[in-house]
mmCIF file of C-alpha atoms in Angstrom:
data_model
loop_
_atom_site.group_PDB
_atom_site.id
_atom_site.type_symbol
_atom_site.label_atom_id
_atom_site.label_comp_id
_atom_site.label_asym_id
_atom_site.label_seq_id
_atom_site.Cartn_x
_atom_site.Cartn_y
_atom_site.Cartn_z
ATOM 1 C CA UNK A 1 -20.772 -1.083 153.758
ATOM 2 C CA UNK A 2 -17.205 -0.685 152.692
ATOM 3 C CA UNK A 3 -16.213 -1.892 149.043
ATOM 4 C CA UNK A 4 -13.222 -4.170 150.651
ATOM 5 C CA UNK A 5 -16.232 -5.778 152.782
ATOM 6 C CA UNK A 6 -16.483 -8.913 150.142
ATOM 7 C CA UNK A 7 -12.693 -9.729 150.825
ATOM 8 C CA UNK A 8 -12.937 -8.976 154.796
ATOM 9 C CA UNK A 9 -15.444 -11.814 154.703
ATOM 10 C CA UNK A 10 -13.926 -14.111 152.785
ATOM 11 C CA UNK A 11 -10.188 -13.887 153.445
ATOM 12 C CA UNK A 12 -10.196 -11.424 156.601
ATOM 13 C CA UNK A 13 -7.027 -9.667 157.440
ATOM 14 C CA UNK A 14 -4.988 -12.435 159.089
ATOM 15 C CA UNK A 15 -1.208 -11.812 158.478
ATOM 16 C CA UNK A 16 -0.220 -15.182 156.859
ATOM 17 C CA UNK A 17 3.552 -14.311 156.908
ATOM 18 C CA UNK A 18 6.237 -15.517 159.391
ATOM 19 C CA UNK A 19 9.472 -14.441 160.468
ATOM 20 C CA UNK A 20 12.598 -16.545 161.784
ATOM 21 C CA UNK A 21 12.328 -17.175 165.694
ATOM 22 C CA UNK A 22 13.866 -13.649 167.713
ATOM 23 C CA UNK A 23 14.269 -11.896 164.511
ATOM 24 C CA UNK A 24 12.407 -8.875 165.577
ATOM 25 C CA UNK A 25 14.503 -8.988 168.740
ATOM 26 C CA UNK A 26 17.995 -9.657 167.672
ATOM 27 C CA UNK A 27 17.244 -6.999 164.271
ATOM 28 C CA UNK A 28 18.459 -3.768 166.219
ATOM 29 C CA UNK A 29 21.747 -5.161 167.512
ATOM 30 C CA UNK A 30 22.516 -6.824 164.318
ATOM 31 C CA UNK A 31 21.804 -3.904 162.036
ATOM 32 C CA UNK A 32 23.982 -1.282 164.524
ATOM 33 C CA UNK A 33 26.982 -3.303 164.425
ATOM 34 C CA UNK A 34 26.349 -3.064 160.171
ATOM 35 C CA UNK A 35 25.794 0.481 160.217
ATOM 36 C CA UNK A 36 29.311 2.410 159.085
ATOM 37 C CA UNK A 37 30.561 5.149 161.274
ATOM 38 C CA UNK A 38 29.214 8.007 160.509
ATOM 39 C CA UNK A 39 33.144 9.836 160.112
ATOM 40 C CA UNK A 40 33.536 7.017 157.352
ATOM 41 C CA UNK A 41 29.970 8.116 155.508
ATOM 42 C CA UNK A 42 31.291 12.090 155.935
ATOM 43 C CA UNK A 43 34.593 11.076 154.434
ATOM 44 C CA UNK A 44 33.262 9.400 151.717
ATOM 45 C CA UNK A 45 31.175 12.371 151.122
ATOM 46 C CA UNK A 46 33.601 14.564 150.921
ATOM 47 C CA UNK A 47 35.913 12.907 148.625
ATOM 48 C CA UNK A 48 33.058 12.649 145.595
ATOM 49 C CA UNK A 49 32.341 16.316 146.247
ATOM 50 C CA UNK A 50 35.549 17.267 145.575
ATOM 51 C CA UNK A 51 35.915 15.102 142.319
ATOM 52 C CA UNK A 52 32.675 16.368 141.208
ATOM 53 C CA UNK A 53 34.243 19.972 141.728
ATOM 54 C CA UNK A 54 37.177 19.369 140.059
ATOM 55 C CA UNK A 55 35.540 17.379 136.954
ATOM 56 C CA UNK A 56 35.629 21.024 134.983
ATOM 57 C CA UNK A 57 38.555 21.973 135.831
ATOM 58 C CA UNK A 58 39.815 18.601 134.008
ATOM 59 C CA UNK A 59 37.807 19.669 130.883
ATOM 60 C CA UNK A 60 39.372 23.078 130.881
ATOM 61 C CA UNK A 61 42.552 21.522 130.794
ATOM 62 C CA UNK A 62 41.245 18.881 128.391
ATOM 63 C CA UNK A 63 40.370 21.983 126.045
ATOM 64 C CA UNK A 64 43.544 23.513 126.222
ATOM 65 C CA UNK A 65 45.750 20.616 125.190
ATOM 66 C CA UNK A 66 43.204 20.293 122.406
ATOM 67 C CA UNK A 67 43.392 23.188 121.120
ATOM 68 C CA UNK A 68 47.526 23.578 121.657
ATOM 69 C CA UNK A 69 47.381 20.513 119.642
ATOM 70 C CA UNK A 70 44.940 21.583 116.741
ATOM 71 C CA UNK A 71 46.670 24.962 116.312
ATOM 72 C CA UNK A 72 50.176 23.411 116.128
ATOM 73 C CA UNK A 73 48.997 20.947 113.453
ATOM 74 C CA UNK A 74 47.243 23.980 111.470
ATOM 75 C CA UNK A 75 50.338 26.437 111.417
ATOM 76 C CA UNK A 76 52.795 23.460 110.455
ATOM 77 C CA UNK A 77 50.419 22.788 107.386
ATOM 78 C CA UNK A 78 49.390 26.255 105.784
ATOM 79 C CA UNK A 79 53.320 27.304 106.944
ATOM 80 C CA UNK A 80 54.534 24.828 104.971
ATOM 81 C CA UNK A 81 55.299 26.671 101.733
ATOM 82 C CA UNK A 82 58.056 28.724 103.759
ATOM 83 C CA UNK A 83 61.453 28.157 105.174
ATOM 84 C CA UNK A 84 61.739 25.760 108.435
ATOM 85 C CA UNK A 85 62.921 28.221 110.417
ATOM 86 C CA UNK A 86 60.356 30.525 110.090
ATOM 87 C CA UNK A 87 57.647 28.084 110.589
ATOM 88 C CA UNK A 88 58.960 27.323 114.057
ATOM 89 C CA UNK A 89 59.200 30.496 115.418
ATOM 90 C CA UNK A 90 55.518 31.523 114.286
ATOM 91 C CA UNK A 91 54.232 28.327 115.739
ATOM 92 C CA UNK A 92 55.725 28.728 118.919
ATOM 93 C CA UNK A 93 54.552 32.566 119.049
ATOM 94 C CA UNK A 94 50.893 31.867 118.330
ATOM 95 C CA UNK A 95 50.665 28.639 120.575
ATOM 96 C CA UNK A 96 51.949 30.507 123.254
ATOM 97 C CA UNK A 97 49.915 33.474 123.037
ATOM 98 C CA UNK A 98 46.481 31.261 122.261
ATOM 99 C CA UNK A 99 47.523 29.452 126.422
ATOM 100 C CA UNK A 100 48.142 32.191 127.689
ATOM 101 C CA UNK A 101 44.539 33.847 126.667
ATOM 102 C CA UNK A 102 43.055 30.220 127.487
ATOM 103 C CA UNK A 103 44.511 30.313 130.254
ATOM 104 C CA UNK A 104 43.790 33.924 131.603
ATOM 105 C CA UNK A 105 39.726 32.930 130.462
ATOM 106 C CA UNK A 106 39.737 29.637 132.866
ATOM 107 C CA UNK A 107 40.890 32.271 135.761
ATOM 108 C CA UNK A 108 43.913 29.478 136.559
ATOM 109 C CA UNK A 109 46.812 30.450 137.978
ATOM 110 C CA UNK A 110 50.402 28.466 137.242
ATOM 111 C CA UNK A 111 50.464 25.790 140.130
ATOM 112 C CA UNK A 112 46.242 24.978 139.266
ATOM 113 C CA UNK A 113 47.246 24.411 135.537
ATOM 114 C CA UNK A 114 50.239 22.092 136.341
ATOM 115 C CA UNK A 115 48.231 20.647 138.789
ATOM 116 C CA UNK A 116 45.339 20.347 136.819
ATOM 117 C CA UNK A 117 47.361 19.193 133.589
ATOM 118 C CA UNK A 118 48.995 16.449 135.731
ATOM 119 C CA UNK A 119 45.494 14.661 136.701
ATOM 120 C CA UNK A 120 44.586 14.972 133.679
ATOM 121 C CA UNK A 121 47.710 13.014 132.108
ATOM 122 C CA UNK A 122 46.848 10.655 134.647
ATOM 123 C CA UNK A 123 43.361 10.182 134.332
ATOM 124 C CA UNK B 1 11.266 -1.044 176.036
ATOM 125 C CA UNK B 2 10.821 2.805 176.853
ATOM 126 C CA UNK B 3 9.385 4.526 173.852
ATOM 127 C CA UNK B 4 10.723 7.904 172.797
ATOM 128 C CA UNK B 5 8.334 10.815 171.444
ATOM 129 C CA UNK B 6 9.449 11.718 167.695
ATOM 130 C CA UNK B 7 10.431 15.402 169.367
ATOM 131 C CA UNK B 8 12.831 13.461 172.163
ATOM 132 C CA UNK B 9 14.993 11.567 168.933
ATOM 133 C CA UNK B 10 15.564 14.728 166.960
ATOM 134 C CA UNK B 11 16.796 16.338 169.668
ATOM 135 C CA UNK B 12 19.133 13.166 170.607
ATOM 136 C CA UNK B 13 20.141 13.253 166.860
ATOM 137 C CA UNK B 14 21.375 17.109 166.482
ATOM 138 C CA UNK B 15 23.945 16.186 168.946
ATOM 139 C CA UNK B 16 26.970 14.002 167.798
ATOM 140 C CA UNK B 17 27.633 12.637 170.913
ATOM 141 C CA UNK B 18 24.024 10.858 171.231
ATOM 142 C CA UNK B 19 23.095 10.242 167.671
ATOM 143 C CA UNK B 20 24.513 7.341 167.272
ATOM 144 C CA UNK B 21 22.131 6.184 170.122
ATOM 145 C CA UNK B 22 19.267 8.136 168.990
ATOM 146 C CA UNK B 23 19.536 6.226 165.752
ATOM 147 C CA UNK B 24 19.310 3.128 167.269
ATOM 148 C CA UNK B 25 16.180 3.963 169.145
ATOM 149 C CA UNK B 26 14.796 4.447 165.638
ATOM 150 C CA UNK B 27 15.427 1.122 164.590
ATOM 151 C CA UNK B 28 14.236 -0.266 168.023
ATOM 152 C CA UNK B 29 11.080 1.515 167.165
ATOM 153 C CA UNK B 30 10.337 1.848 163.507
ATOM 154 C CA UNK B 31 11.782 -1.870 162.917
ATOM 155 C CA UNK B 32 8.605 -3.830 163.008
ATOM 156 C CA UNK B 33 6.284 -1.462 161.245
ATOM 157 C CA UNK B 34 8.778 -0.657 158.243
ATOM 158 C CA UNK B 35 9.575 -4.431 158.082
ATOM 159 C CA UNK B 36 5.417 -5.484 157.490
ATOM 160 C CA UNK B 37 5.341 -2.443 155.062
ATOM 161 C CA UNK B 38 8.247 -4.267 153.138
ATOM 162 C CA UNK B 39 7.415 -7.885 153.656
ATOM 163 C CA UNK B 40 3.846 -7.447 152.088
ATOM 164 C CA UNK B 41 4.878 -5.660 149.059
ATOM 165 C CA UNK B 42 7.602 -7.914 148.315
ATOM 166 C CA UNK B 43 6.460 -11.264 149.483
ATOM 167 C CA UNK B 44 9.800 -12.896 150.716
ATOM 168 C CA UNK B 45 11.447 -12.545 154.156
ATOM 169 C CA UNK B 46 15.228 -12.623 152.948
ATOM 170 C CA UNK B 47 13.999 -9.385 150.325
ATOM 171 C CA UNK B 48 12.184 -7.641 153.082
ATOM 172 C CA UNK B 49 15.242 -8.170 155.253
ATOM 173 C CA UNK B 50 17.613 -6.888 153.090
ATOM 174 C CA UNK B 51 15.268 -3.774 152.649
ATOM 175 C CA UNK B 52 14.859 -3.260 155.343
ATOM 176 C CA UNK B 53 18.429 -2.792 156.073
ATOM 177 C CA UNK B 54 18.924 -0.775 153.212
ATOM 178 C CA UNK B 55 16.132 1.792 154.528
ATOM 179 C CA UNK B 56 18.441 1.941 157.455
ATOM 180 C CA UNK B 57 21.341 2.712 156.435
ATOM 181 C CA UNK B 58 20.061 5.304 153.855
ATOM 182 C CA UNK B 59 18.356 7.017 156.624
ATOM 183 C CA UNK B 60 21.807 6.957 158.885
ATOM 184 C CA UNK B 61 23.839 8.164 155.850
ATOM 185 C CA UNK B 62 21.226 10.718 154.652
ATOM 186 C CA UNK B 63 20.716 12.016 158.957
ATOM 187 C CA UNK B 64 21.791 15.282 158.471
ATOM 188 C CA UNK B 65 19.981 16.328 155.475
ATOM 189 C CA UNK B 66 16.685 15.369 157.320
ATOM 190 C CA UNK B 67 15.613 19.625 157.661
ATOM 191 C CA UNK B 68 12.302 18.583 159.753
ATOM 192 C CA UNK B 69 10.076 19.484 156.787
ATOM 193 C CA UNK B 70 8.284 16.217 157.696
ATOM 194 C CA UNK B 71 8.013 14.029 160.110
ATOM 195 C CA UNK B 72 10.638 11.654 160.789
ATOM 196 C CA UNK B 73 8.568 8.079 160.325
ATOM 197 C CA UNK B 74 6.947 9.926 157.263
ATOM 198 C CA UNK B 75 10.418 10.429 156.007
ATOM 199 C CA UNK B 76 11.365 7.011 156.966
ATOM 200 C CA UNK B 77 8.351 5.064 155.486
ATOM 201 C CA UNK B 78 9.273 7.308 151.967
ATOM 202 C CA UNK B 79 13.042 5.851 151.839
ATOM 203 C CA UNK B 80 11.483 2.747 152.956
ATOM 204 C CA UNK B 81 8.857 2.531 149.716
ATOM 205 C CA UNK B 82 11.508 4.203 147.395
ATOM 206 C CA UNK B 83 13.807 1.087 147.836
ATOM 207 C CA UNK B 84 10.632 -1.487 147.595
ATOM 208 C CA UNK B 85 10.034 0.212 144.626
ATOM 209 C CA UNK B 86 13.364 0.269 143.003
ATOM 210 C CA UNK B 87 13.642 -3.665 143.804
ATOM 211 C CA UNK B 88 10.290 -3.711 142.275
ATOM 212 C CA UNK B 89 11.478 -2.290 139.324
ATOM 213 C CA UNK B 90 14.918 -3.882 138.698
ATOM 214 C CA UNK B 91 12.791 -7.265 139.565
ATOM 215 C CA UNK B 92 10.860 -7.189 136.609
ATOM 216 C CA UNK B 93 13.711 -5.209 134.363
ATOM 217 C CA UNK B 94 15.734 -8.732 135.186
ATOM 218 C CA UNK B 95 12.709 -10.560 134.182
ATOM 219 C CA UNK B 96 12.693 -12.453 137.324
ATOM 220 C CA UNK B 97 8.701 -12.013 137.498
ATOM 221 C CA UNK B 98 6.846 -13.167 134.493
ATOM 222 C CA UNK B 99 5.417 -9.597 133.782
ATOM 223 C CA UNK B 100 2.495 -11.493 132.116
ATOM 224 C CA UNK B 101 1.591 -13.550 134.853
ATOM 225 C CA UNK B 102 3.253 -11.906 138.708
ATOM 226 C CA UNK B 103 0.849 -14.170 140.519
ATOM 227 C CA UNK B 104 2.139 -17.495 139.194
ATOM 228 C CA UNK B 105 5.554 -16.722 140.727
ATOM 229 C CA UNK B 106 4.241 -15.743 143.506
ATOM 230 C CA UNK B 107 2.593 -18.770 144.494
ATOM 231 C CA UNK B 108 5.426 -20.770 143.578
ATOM 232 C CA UNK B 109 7.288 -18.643 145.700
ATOM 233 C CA UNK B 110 4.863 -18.757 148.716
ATOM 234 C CA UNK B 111 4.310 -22.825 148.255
ATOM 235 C CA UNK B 112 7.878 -23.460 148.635
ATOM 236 C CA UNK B 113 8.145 -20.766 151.404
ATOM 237 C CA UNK B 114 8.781 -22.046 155.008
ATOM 238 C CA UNK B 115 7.761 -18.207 156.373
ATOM 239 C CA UNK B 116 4.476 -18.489 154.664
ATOM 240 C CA UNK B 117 1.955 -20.304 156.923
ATOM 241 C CA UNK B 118 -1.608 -18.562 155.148
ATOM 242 C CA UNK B 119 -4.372 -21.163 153.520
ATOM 243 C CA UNK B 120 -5.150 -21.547 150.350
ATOM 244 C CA UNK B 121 -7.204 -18.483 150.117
ATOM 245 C CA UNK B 122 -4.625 -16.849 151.899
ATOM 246 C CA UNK B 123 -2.312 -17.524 148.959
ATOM 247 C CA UNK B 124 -5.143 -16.735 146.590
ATOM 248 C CA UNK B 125 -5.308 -13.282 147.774
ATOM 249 C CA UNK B 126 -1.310 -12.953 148.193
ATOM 250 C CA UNK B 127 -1.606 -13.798 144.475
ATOM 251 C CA UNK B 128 -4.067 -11.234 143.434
ATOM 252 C CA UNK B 129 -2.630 -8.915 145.322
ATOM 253 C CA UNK B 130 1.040 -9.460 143.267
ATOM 254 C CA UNK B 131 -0.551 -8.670 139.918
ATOM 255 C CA UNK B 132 -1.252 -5.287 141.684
ATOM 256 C CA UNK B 133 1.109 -2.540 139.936
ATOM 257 C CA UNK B 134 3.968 -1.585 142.839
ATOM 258 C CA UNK B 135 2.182 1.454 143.852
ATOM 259 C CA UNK B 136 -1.284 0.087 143.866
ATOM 260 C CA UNK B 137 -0.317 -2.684 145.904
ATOM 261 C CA UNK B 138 0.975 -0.418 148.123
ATOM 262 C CA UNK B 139 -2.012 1.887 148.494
ATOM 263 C CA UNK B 140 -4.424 -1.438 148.912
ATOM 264 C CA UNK B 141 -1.634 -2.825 151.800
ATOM 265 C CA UNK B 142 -1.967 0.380 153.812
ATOM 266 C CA UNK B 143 -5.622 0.819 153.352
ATOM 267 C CA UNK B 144 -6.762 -2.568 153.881
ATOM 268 C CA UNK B 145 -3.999 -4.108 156.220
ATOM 269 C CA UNK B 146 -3.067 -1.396 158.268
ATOM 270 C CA UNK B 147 -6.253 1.026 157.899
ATOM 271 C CA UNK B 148 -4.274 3.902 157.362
ATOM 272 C CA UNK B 149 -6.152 6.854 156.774
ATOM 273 C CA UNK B 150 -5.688 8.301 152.896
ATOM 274 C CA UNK B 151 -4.455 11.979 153.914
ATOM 275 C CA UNK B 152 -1.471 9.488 155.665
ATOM 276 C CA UNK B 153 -0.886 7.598 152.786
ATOM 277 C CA UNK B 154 -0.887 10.680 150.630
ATOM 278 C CA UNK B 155 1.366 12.268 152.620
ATOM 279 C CA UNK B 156 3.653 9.041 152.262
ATOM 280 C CA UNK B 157 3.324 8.567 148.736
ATOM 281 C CA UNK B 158 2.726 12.287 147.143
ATOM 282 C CA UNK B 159 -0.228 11.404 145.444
ATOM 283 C CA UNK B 160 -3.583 13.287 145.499
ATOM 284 C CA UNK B 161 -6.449 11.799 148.123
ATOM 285 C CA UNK B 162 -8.743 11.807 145.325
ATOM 286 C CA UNK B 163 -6.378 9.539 142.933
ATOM 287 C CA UNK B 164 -5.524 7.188 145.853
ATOM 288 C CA UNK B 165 -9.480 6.851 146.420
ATOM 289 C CA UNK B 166 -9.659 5.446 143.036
ATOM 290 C CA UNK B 167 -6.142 3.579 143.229
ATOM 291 C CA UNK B 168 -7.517 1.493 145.853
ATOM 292 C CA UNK B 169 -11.330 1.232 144.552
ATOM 293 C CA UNK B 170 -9.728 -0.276 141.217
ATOM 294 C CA UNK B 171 -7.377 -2.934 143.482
ATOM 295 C CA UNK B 172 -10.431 -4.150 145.241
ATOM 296 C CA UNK B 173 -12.623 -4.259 142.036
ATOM 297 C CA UNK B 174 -9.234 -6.223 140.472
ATOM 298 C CA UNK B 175 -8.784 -8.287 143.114
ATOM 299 C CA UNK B 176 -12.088 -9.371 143.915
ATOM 300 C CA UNK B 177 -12.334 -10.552 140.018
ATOM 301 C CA UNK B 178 -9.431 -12.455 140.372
ATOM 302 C CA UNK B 179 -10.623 -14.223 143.421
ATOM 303 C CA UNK B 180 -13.666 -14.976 141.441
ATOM 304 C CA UNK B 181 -11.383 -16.519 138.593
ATOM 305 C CA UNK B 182 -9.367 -18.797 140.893
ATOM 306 C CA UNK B 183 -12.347 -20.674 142.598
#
């Protein structure tokens, strides 16, 4: 005796649900001419991928303007005790130098950065 | 309708000149079946249709990631119960389906449907069988509607034989109580 052998009896195993007349026979037609080429899919693909890849590439660049930014407001405020002229040089000496060592770390060469620094801006 | 083997569609679908075709053979095929699976776990035709065209196009834009490590309806039937039990899911998040009480939506649902055409015990055990968690319900539809075997269904749903065994002993014990209750 199986343990489903109560319901069997009872109920059995008629299939009480309906479908709309030809659906069965007009489905495969219907859901071809919905189905996207498969270029289209591929494309689509594609395109994420490369966003995905470039997504750190963006936060590199993200992480130099952020620190350009927070070493330029540091040197302007312990510099501030000496002469203008002075201060400007410095800060322009250790901003640079600090870029170019970010930059040599993120292995990017000059055409990536602007590149990189332009989606960025736009983003 | 001329019925391929599973080994005659994967080698239509490696080429790009004949998958397009080969794909359709699938749906000519796997259609019917996949569409049941659907319609009894979700109750509704215009649901189940909609699934049913999701599973499709999943399958078309997922093609070429299929490696073989299955077979193809087994790896069809999975995309096929992932999205029933994703709708499941976002179903009750929405709070469309009193979590308290499935089976009293249901009947509404199936009282008011024109594709429903079971008896009253019919509906009884449609209702029963919605207060089923999603994956139970699942387990009792295969086992008890379509007498797959539980090595299939465990290869379908990645769960041990021995779990499903009691998966399904617990829906009949559940359902035959609630059966009870409603007379």
């Amino acid at each position: 005796m199986k343990e489903e052998d109560e319901i069997l009896k009872r109920i059995g195993k008629r299939n009480p649900f309906k479908v709309p007349d030809n659906y069965f026979e007009n489905f495969t037609s219907e859901m071809m001419s919905k189905l996207p080429e498969k270029e289209e899919s591929v494309l689509k693909m594609k395109t994420h991928t490369l966003k995905m890849r470039l997504r750190p590439l963006y936060y590199v660049a993200a992480l130099i303007i952020g620190a350009v930014f927070i070493i330029q407001f540091g040197f302007r405020k312990t510099g501030s005790t000496e002469k203008e002229g002075v201060i400007t040089k410095t800060e322009v000496t250790a901003s640079d130098r600090m870029i170019d060592e970010l930059v040599d770390r993120s292995m990017l060469d000059d055409y990536s950065l602007y590149v990189y620094l332009s989606d960025a801006d736009g983003e | 309708m001329k019925l391929y083997s599973e080994k005659e569609i994967l080698q239509l679908l490696q080429s790009e000149n004949t998958q397009r075709k080969a794909f359709e053979q699938i749906v000519k095929q796997y259609s019917q079946q996949l569409y049941w699976q659907i319609r009894r776990m979700v109750f509704s035709h215009d649901d189940a249709n909609d699934l049913l065209q999701d599973t499709f196009i999943k399958a078309w834009q997922n093609i070429d990631s299929f490696r073989g490590d299955s077979k193809f309806t087994t790896w069809l039937y999975r995309i096929a119960i992932n999205e029933c039990i994703s709708f499941l899911k976002k179903q009750h998040q929405s709070e469309k389906v009193d979590l308290d009480a499935p089976e009293a939506d249901i009947s509404l649902q199936l009282e008011s449907d024109s594709y429903f055409d079971g008896d009253e015990i019919q509906l009884k055990l449609q209702m029963a069988i919605a207060s089923l968690p999603p994956k139970q319900r699942m387990v009792f539809n295969m086992k008890y509607y379509q007498d797959m075997k539980y090595g299939e269904i465990s290869d379908l749903l990645g769960t041990s034989v021995g779990a499903l065994k009691a998966s399904y002993h617990l829906a009949v014990k559940k359902i035959e109580q609630l059966l009870n209750e409603m007379d």
